[in-house]
Tab-separated table of C-alpha atoms in Angstrom:
chain	number	residue	atom	x	y	z
A	1	MET	CA	94.613	107.567	102.349
A	2	THR	CA	93.076	104.157	101.160
A	3	THR	CA	92.200	104.340	98.007
A	4	GLY	CA	89.342	101.438	96.684
A	5	GLY	CA	89.720	99.510	99.478
A	6	ASP	CA	93.029	98.112	98.660
A	7	VAL	CA	95.001	98.914	102.187
A	8	ARG	CA	98.325	97.791	100.205
A	9	THR	CA	97.842	102.132	98.649
A	10	GLU	CA	98.402	103.195	102.071
A	11	TYR	CA	101.913	104.178	103.216
A	12	VAL	CA	103.108	103.402	106.672
A	13	VAL	CA	106.504	104.397	106.287
A	14	ARG	CA	107.286	107.825	104.058
A	15	ALA	CA	110.412	108.946	104.817
A	16	ARG	CA	111.835	112.765	103.211
A	17	ASP	CA	115.030	113.706	102.794
A	18	VAL	CA	116.520	111.554	105.224
A	19	VAL	CA	120.061	112.687	106.465
A	20	LYS	CA	122.095	111.748	109.093
A	21	GLU	CA	125.580	112.874	110.600
A	22	PHE	CA	127.969	110.898	113.171
A	23	LYS	CA	130.677	113.234	114.326
A	24	MET	CA	134.234	111.528	114.629
A	25	GLY	CA	136.480	113.424	116.708
A	26	ASN	CA	136.383	117.143	114.996
A	27	GLU	CA	135.237	114.870	111.604
A	28	VAL	CA	131.209	114.980	110.676
A	29	VAL	CA	130.744	112.096	108.599
A	30	ARG	CA	127.385	111.830	106.554
A	31	ALA	CA	125.935	108.471	106.853
A	32	LEU	CA	122.903	109.294	104.669
A	33	LYS	CA	122.795	111.639	101.934
A	34	GLY	CA	118.678	112.555	101.642
A	35	ILE	CA	116.727	109.336	101.407
A	36	SER	CA	113.454	109.536	100.033
A	37	LEU	CA	111.709	106.026	100.222
A	38	ASP	CA	107.675	105.004	100.422
A	39	ILE	CA	106.619	101.850	101.816
A	40	ARG	CA	102.881	101.026	101.579
A	41	ARG	CA	100.994	98.855	103.870
A	42	GLY	CA	101.765	95.127	103.354
A	43	GLU	CA	105.010	95.020	101.967
A	44	TYR	CA	107.431	92.580	102.047
A	45	ILE	CA	110.640	94.717	101.793
A	46	SER	CA	114.785	94.189	101.822
A	47	ILE	CA	116.781	96.727	102.247
A	48	MET	CA	120.393	95.800	100.880
A	49	GLY	CA	123.986	96.752	100.452
A	50	PRO	CA	127.522	96.432	101.661
A	51	SER	CA	128.376	97.686	105.048
A	52	GLY	CA	129.040	101.412	105.484
A	53	SER	CA	126.382	102.076	103.436
A	54	GLY	CA	124.245	103.343	105.432
A	55	LYS	CA	121.689	100.661	105.306
A	56	SER	CA	121.751	99.881	108.777
A	57	THR	CA	121.784	103.625	110.385
A	58	PHE	CA	118.874	104.133	107.679
A	59	PHE	CA	117.132	100.782	109.284
A	60	ASN	CA	117.740	101.955	113.083
A	61	MET	CA	115.746	105.407	111.901
A	62	ILE	CA	112.758	103.315	110.435
A	63	GLY	CA	112.132	102.185	113.520
A	64	GLY	CA	112.913	105.218	115.780
A	65	ILE	CA	115.754	103.671	117.204
A	66	ASP	CA	117.712	106.753	116.034
A	67	ARG	CA	116.945	110.281	115.122
A	68	PRO	CA	117.206	112.106	111.384
A	69	ASN	CA	119.943	115.362	111.526
A	70	GLY	CA	117.621	116.387	108.245
A	71	GLY	CA	114.377	115.249	106.731
A	72	SER	CA	111.386	113.759	108.102
A	73	ILE	CA	110.434	109.869	108.396
A	74	PHE	CA	106.647	109.624	109.243
A	75	ILE	CA	105.362	106.386	110.814
A	76	ALA	CA	102.066	106.285	110.948
A	77	ASP	CA	101.103	109.666	110.252
A	78	SER	CA	103.687	110.946	113.343
A	79	ASP	CA	106.928	112.811	111.920
A	80	ILE	CA	109.594	111.009	114.841
A	81	ALA	CA	111.646	113.833	114.177
A	82	GLN	CA	108.842	116.084	115.909
A	83	LEU	CA	108.318	113.461	118.944
A	84	GLY	CA	109.015	113.824	122.600
A	85	GLU	CA	110.746	110.449	124.152
A	86	SER	CA	107.255	109.621	125.536
A	87	GLU	CA	105.533	109.724	122.641
A	88	MET	CA	108.182	107.828	121.286
A	89	ALA	CA	108.451	104.899	123.225
A	90	PHE	CA	104.491	104.504	122.664
A	91	LEU	CA	104.919	104.831	119.036
A	92	ARG	CA	107.765	102.254	118.926
A	93	CYS	CA	105.573	99.742	121.508
A	94	HIS	CA	102.299	99.738	119.849
A	95	ASN	CA	103.403	100.260	115.946
A	96	ILE	CA	106.136	98.924	115.082
A	97	GLY	CA	107.975	94.568	116.387
A	98	TYR	CA	111.756	93.700	116.053
A	99	ILE	CA	113.361	90.730	115.534
A	100	PHE	CA	117.140	91.016	116.444
A	101	GLN	CA	120.088	89.066	114.751
A	102	SER	CA	121.068	87.503	118.147
A	103	TYR	CA	117.503	86.728	119.087
A	104	ASN	CA	117.374	89.033	122.203
A	105	LEU	CA	115.957	87.168	124.619
A	106	LEU	CA	114.997	86.883	128.531
A	107	THR	CA	116.802	83.694	129.629
A	108	THR	CA	115.245	83.980	132.558
A	109	MET	CA	112.007	83.619	131.097
A	110	THR	CA	109.977	81.124	129.445
A	111	ALA	CA	109.361	81.238	125.636
A	112	LEU	CA	105.344	82.114	126.940
A	113	GLU	CA	106.794	85.185	128.885
A	114	ASN	CA	109.062	86.770	126.303
A	115	VAL	CA	106.115	87.099	124.266
A	116	GLN	CA	103.588	87.989	126.419
A	117	LEU	CA	106.315	90.731	127.200
A	118	PRO	CA	105.322	93.296	124.604
A	119	THR	CA	101.995	93.129	125.837
A	120	ILE	CA	102.531	94.326	128.993
A	121	PHE	CA	103.993	97.251	128.262
A	122	ALA	CA	101.204	97.862	126.203
A	123	GLY	CA	98.899	97.550	129.246
A	124	MET	CA	97.184	95.031	127.617
A	125	PRO	CA	95.113	93.080	129.837
A	126	ALA	CA	97.394	90.043	131.368
A	127	GLU	CA	94.585	87.302	130.101
A	128	GLU	CA	94.431	89.206	126.854
A	129	GLY	CA	98.032	89.101	126.695
A	130	THR	CA	98.157	85.482	127.263
A	131	ALA	CA	95.918	84.755	124.858
A	132	ARG	CA	97.623	86.560	122.355
A	133	ALA	CA	100.786	84.694	122.928
A	134	MET	CA	100.184	81.040	123.119
A	135	GLU	CA	98.362	82.049	119.845
A	136	ILE	CA	101.081	83.487	117.901
A	137	LEU	CA	103.521	80.548	119.286
A	138	GLU	CA	101.832	78.309	117.973
A	139	ARG	CA	101.372	79.754	114.733
A	140	VAL	CA	105.219	80.192	114.577
A	141	GLY	CA	104.782	76.638	115.173
A	142	LEU	CA	106.279	76.283	118.919
A	143	GLY	CA	103.025	75.376	120.745
A	144	HIS	CA	104.180	72.837	122.333
A	145	ARG	CA	107.521	75.222	123.822
A	146	LEU	CA	105.607	77.711	125.618
A	147	HIS	CA	107.387	77.044	128.804
A	148	ASN	CA	110.750	76.156	127.392
A	149	LYS	CA	113.889	78.515	128.593
A	150	PRO	CA	115.739	80.151	125.614
A	151	SER	CA	118.622	77.501	126.627
A	152	GLN	CA	115.951	74.800	126.028
A	153	LEU	CA	115.581	75.622	122.311
A	154	SER	CA	117.614	75.464	119.073
A	155	GLY	CA	118.971	78.759	117.289
A	156	GLY	CA	115.874	78.646	114.357
A	157	GLN	CA	113.421	78.256	118.334
A	158	GLN	CA	114.594	81.268	119.580
A	159	GLN	CA	114.201	83.147	115.922
A	160	ARG	CA	110.443	81.591	115.900
A	161	VAL	CA	110.267	83.048	119.634
A	162	ALA	CA	111.690	86.033	118.872
A	163	ILE	CA	109.182	86.414	115.384
A	164	ALA	CA	106.144	85.535	117.530
A	165	ARG	CA	107.300	88.282	120.082
A	166	SER	CA	107.720	91.103	117.197
A	167	LEU	CA	103.864	90.803	116.641
A	168	ALA	CA	102.731	89.758	119.829
A	169	ASN	CA	101.146	93.675	119.851
A	170	ARG	CA	99.919	93.288	116.448
A	171	PRO	CA	102.159	95.864	115.194
A	172	SER	CA	101.872	98.019	111.095
A	173	ILE	CA	105.731	97.106	110.294
A	174	VAL	CA	107.868	94.660	111.473
A	175	LEU	CA	111.793	95.334	111.929
A	176	ALA	CA	113.831	92.150	110.898
A	177	ASP	CA	117.446	92.979	111.592
A	178	GLU	CA	119.971	90.198	109.854
A	179	PRO	CA	116.856	87.290	110.754
A	180	THR	CA	118.857	84.445	109.440
A	181	ALA	CA	122.587	85.481	109.795
A	182	ASN	CA	123.159	83.197	113.152
A	183	LEU	CA	121.092	80.083	111.594
A	184	ASP	CA	122.653	77.592	109.223
A	185	ALA	CA	121.484	77.268	105.713
A	186	LYS	CA	118.353	74.847	106.298
A	187	THR	CA	117.362	76.428	109.389
A	188	GLY	CA	117.223	79.908	107.837
A	189	LEU	CA	115.369	79.394	104.882
A	190	GLU	CA	112.966	78.016	107.089
A	191	ILE	CA	112.720	81.426	109.232
A	192	ILE	CA	112.585	83.547	105.527
A	193	GLY	CA	109.373	81.647	104.472
A	194	LEU	CA	107.954	82.053	108.008
A	195	LEU	CA	108.379	85.506	107.347
A	196	ARG	CA	106.441	85.899	104.032
A	197	GLU	CA	103.311	83.539	105.700
A	198	LEU	CA	103.344	85.746	108.182
A	199	ASN	CA	104.068	89.346	106.444
A	200	LYS	CA	100.964	87.915	103.618
A	201	GLU	CA	98.264	85.976	106.760
A	202	GLU	CA	99.095	88.799	109.352
A	203	GLY	CA	99.375	91.916	106.787
A	204	VAL	CA	101.886	93.091	108.767
A	205	THR	CA	104.476	95.279	107.030
A	206	ILE	CA	107.849	93.367	107.043
A	207	ILE	CA	111.147	95.735	106.294
A	208	SER	CA	114.185	93.350	106.716
A	209	ALA	CA	117.922	94.808	106.115
A	210	THR	CA	119.879	91.326	105.166
A	211	HIS	CA	122.680	90.335	103.961
A	212	ASP	CA	120.586	87.222	102.607
A	213	PRO	CA	120.610	86.657	98.997
A	214	ARG	CA	117.470	84.114	99.479
A	215	MET	CA	115.391	87.060	100.912
A	216	LEU	CA	115.132	88.121	97.364
A	217	ASP	CA	112.841	85.850	96.182
A	218	VAL	CA	110.291	86.845	99.049
A	219	SER	CA	110.990	90.255	99.090
A	220	ASP	CA	107.557	93.041	97.137
A	221	ARG	CA	110.635	94.917	96.360
A	222	VAL	CA	114.825	95.300	97.435
A	223	VAL	CA	115.835	98.979	98.451
A	224	TRP	CA	119.733	99.345	97.751
A	225	ILE	CA	121.823	101.552	99.360
A	226	ASN	CA	125.270	102.135	98.817
A	227	ASP	CA	127.114	105.382	100.125
A	228	GLY	CA	124.502	106.834	102.294
A	229	GLN	CA	121.826	107.052	99.152
A	230	ILE	CA	119.487	104.292	97.443
A	231	ASP	CA	121.186	103.152	94.564
A	232	ARG	CA	118.494	101.358	93.095
A	233	ILE	CA	115.230	99.754	93.887
A	234	GLU	CA	114.108	96.483	92.096
A	235	ASN	CA	110.607	95.176	92.312
A	236	ARG	CA	109.696	91.821	92.766
A	237	GLU	CA	108.477	90.511	88.794
A	238	ASP	CA	111.999	92.340	87.961
A	239	ILE	CA	114.022	89.814	90.593
A	240	GLU	CA	112.530	87.008	89.421
A	241	ILE	CA	113.321	87.916	85.921
A	242	GLN	CA	117.206	88.340	86.725
A	243	LEU	CA	117.002	84.841	88.733
A	244	SER	CA	115.676	82.947	85.874
A	245	SER	CA	117.782	84.549	83.513
A	246	ILE	CA	121.116	82.981	86.119
A	247	ASN	CA	119.153	80.005	86.449
A	248	THR	CA	118.703	79.526	82.678
A	249	HIS	CA	122.370	80.139	82.206
């Protein structure tokens, strides 16, 4: 519930004692060991941790790509563990946008068609879907590239198309999986800045799984995961103090 008109007090993700296990031969591997986390509407969250820490597993739980063996994850007040496949598909389509490390654009479609695709799946009228796709492509700086296919775009431009696609249905959450990993340093920094701008202007919650330390500078909070558990959570102001200390030494 919101209080005092402040939408940032509304939680869009509530994870409680989330456990995830995988069976590998005769062995059961516990990837998540009881994670609890609340994420507010409009936050920019970075999930960080070493490879094998459970970071990607937890990220996939939030996106409804996988489901927990124990505990609960509420997205838009729905416990995803209790949803059927069609209900889960509806939730993903209308509430969650995805940005992938490898862009995942359809190579036979133009930038405009790639961004329109989620609106078609959501049942948006064609004219409205086209207008929304053009609007958001203009917003990410690709209004002049509407009819170019991915092969005619640079890596940074392809990622901008992917960002536009993630926002097409005006989701409450955008999940960004290593969004700068395949980009050069300059382009990666531009993408980080763009995500932060869209986070502020669209009011969308951005949750990024990343190894990129530059994400620290734009994150409201950083959630560090290690060995399937939350190691610590750092607020932006604490991160700024640490960065200032590093830069003055």
